[in-house]
PDB file of N, CA and C in Angstrom:
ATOM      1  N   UNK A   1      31.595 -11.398  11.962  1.00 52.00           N
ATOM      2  CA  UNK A   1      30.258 -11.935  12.044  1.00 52.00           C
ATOM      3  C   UNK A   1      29.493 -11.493  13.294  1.00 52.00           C
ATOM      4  N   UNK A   2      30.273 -11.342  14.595  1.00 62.00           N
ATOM      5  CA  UNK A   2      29.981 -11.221  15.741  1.00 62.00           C
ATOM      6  C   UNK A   2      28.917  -9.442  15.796  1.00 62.00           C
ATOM      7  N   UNK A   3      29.209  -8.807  14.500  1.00 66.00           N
ATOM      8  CA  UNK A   3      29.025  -7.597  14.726  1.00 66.00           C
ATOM      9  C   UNK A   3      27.600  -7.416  14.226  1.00 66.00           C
ATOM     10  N   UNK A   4      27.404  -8.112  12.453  1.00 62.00           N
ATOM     11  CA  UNK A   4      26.487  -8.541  12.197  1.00 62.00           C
ATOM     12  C   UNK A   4      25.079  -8.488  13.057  1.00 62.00           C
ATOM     13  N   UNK A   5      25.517  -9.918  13.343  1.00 69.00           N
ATOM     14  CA  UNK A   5      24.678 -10.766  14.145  1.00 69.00           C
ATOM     15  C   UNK A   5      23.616  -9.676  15.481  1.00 69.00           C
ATOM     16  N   UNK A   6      24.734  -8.788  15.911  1.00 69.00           N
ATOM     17  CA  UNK A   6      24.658  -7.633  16.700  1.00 69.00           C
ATOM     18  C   UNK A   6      23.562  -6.771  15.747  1.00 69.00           C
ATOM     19  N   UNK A   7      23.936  -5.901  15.240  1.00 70.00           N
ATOM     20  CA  UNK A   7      23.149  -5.547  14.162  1.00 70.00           C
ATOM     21  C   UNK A   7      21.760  -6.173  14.137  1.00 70.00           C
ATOM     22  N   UNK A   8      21.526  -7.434  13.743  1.00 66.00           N
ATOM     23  CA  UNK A   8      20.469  -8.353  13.246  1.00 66.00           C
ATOM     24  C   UNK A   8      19.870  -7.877  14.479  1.00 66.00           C
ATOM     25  N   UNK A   9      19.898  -8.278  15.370  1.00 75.00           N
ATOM     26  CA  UNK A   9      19.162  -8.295  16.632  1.00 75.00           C
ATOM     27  C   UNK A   9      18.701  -7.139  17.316  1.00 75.00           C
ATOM     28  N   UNK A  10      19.784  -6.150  16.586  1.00 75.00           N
ATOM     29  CA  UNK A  10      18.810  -4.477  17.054  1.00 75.00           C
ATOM     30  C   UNK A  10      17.989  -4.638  15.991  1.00 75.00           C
ATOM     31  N   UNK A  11      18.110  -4.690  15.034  1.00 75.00           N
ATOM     32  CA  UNK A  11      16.773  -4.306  14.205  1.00 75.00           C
ATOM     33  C   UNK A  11      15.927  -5.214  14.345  1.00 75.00           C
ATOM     34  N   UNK A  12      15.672  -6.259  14.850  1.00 76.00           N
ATOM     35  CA  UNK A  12      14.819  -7.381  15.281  1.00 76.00           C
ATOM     36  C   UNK A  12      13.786  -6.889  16.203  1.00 76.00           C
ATOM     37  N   UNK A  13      14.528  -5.982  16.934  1.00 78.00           N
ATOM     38  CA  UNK A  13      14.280  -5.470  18.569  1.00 78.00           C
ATOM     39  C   UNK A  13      13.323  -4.491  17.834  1.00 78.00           C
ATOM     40  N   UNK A  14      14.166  -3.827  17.356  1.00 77.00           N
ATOM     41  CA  UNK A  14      13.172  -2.435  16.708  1.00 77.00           C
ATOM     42  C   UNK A  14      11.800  -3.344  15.597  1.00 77.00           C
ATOM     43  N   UNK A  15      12.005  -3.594  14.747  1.00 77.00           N
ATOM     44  CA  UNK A  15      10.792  -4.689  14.252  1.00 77.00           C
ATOM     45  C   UNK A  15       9.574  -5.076  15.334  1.00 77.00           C
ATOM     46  N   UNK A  16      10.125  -5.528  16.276  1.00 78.00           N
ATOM     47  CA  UNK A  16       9.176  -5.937  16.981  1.00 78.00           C
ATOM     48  C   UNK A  16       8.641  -5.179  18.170  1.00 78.00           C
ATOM     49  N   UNK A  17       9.451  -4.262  18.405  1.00 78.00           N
ATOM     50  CA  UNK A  17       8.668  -3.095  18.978  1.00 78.00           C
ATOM     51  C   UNK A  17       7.740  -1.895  18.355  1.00 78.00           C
ATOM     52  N   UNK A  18       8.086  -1.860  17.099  1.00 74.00           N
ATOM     53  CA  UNK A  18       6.917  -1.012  15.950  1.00 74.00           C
ATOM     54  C   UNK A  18       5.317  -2.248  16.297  1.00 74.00           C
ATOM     55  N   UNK A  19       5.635  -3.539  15.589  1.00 72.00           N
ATOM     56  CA  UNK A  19       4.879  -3.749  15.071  1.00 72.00           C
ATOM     57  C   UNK A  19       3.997  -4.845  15.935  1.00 72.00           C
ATOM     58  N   UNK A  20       4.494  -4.455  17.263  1.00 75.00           N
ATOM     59  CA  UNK A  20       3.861  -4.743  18.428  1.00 75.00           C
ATOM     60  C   UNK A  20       2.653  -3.962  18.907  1.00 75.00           C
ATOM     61  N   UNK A  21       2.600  -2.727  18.447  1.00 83.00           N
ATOM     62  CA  UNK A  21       2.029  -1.416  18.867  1.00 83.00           C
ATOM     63  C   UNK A  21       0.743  -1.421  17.704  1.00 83.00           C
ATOM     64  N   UNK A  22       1.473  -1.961  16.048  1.00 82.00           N
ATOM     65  CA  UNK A  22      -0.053  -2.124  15.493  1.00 82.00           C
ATOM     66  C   UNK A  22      -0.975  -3.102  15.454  1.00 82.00           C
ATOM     67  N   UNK A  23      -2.230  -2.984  15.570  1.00 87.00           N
ATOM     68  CA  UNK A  23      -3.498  -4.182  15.919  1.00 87.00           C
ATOM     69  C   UNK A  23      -2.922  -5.086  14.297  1.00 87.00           C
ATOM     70  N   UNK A  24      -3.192  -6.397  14.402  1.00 85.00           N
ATOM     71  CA  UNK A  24      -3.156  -7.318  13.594  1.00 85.00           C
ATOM     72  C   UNK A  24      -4.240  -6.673  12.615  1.00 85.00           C
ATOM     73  N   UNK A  25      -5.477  -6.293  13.098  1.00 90.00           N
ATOM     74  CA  UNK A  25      -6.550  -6.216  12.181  1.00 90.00           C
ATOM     75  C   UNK A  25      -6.098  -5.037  10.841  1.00 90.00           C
ATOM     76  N   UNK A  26      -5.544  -4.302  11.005  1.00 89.00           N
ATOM     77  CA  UNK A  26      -4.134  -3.349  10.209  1.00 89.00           C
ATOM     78  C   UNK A  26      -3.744  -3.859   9.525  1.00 89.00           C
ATOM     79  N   UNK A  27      -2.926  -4.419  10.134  1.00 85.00           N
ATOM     80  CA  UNK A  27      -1.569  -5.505   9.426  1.00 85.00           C
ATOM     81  C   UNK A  27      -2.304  -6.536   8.628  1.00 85.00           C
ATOM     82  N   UNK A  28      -3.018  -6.691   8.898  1.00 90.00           N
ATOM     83  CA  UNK A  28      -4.079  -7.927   7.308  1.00 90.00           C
ATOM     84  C   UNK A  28      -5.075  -6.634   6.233  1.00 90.00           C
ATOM     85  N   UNK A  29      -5.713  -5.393   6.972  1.00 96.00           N
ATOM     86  CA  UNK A  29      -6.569  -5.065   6.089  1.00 96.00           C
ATOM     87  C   UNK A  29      -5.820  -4.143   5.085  1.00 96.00           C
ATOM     88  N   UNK A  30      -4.743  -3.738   5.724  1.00 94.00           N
ATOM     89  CA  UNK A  30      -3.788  -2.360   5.051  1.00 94.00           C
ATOM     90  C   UNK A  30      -3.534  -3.327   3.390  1.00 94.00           C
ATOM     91  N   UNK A  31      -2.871  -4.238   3.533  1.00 94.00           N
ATOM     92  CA  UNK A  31      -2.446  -4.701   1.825  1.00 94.00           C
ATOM     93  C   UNK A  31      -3.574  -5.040   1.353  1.00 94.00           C
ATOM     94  N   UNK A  32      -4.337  -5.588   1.928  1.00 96.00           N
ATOM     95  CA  UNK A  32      -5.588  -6.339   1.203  1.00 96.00           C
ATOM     96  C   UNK A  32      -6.155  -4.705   0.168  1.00 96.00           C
ATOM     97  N   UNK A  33      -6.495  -3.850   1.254  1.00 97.00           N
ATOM     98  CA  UNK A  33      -7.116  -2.686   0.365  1.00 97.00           C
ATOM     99  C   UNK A  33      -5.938  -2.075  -0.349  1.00 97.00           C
ATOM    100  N   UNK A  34      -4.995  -2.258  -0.448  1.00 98.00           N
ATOM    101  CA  UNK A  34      -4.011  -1.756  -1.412  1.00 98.00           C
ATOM    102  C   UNK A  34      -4.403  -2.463  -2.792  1.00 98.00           C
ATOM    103  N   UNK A  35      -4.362  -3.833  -2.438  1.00 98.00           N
ATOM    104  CA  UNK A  35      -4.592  -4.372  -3.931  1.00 98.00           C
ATOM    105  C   UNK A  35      -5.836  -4.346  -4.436  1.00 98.00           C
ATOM    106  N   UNK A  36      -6.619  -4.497  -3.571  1.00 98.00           N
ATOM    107  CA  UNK A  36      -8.120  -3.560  -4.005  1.00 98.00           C
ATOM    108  C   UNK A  36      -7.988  -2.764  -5.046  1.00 98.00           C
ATOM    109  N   UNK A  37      -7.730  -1.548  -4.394  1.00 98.00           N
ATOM    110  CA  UNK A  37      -7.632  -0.591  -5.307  1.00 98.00           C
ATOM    111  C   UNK A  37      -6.902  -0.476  -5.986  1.00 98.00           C
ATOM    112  N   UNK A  38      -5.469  -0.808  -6.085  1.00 98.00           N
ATOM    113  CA  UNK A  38      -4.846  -1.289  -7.656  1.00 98.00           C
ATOM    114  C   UNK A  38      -5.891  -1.943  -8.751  1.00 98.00           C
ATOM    115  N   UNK A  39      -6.164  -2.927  -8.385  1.00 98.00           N
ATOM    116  CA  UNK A  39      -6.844  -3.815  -9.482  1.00 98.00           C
ATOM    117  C   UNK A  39      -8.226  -3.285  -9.824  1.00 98.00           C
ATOM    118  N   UNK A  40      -8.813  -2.316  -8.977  1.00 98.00           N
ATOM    119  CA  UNK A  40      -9.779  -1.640  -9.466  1.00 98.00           C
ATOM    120  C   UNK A  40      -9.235  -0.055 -10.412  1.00 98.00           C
ATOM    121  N   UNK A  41      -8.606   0.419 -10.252  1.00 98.00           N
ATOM    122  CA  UNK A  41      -7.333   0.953 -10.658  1.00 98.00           C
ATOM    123  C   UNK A  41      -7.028   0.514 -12.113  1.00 98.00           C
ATOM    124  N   UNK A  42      -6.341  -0.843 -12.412  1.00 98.00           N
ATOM    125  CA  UNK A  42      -6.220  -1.232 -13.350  1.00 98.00           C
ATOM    126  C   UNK A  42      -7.266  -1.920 -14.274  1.00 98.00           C
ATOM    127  N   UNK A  43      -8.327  -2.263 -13.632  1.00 98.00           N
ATOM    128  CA  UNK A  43      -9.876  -2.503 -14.415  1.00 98.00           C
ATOM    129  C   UNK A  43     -10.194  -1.511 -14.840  1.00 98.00           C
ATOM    130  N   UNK A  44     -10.126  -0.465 -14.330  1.00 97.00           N
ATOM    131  CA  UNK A  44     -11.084   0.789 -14.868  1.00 97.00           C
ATOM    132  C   UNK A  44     -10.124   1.196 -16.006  1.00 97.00           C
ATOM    133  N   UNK A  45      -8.866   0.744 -15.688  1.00 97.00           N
ATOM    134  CA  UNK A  45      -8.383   1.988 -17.349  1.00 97.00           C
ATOM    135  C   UNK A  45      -8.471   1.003 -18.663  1.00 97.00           C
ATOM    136  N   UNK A  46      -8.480  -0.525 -18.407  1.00 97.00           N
ATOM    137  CA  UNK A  46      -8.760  -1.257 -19.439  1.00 97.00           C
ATOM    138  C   UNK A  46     -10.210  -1.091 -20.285  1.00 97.00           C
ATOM    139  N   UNK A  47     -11.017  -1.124 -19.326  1.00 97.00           N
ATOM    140  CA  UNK A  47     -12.831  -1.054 -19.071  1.00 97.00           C
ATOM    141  C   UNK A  47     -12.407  -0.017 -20.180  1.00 97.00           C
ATOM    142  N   UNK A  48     -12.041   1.598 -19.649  1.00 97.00           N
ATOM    143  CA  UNK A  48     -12.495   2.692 -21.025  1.00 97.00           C
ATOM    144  C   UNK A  48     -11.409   2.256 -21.818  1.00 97.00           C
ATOM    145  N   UNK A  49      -9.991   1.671 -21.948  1.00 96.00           N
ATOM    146  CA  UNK A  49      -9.411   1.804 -23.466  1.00 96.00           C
ATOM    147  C   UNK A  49     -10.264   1.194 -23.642  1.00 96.00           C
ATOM    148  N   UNK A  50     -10.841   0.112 -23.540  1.00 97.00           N
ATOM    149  CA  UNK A  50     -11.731  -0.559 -24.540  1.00 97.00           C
ATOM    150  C   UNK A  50     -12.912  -0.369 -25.351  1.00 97.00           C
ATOM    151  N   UNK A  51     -13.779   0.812 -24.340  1.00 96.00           N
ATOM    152  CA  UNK A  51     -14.840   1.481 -24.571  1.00 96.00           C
ATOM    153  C   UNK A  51     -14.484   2.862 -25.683  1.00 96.00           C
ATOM    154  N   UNK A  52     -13.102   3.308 -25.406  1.00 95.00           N
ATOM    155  CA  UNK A  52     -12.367   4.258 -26.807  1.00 95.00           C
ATOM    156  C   UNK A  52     -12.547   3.082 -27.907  1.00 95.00           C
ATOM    157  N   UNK A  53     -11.890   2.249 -27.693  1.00 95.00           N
ATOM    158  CA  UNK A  53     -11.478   1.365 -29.150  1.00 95.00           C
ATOM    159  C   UNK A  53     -12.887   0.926 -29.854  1.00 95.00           C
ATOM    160  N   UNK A  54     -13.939   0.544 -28.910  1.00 95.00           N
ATOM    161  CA  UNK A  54     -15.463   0.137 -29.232  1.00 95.00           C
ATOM    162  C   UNK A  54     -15.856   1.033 -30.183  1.00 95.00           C
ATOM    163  N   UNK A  55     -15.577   2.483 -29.641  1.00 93.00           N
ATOM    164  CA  UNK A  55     -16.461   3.604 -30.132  1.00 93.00           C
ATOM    165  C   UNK A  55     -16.002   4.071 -31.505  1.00 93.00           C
ATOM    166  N   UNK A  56     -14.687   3.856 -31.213  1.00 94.00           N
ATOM    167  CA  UNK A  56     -14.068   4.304 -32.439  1.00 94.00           C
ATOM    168  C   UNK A  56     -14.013   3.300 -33.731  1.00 94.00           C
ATOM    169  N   UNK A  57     -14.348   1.949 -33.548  1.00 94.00           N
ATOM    170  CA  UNK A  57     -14.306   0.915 -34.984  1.00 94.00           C
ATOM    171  C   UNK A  57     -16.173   1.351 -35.582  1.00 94.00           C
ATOM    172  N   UNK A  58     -17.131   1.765 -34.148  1.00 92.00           N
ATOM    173  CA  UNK A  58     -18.049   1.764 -34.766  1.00 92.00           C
ATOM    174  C   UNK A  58     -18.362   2.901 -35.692  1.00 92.00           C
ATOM    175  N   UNK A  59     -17.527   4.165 -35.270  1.00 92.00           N
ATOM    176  CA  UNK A  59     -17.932   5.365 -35.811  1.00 92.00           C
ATOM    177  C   UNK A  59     -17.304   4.988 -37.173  1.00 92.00           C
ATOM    178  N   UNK A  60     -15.938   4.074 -36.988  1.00 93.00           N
ATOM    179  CA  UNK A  60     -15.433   3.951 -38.661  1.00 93.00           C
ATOM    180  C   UNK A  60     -16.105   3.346 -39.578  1.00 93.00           C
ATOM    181  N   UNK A  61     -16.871   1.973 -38.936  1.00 92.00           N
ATOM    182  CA  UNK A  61     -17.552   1.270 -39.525  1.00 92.00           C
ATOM    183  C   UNK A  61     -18.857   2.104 -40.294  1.00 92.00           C
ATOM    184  N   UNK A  62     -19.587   3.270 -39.295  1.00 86.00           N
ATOM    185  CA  UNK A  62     -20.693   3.651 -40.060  1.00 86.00           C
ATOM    186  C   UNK A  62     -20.057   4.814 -40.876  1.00 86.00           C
ATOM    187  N   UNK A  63     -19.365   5.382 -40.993  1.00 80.00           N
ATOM    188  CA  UNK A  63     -18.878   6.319 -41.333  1.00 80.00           C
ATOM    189  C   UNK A  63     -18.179   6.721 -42.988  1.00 80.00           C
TER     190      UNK A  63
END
């Protein structure tokens, strides 16, 4: 356990010496715009299947 524990605490050390160095304002805006753009990402490809599927019942319908 003793070795572990050892372990734990270097990488603790290292953790907190990275993320000492980046501004907080980072560390909150970095995920926020990740999921941003996922979900705009995933709006837009629903938005056109849907606009395919629109186009295509109407062309059947007049057709």
């Amino acid at each position: 356990m003793p070795i572990l524990r050892r372990s734990l605490k270097l990488q603790d050390a290292a953790i907190m010496q990275v993320t000492s160095k980046v501004p907080l304002e980072r560390v909150l805006l970095v995920p926020f715009a990740i999921q941003m753009v996922g979900m705009v990402g995933v709006l837009g490809y629903f938005w056109e299947r849907n606009r395919q599927q629109v186009l295509e019942d109407l062309v059947n319908r007049f057709y």
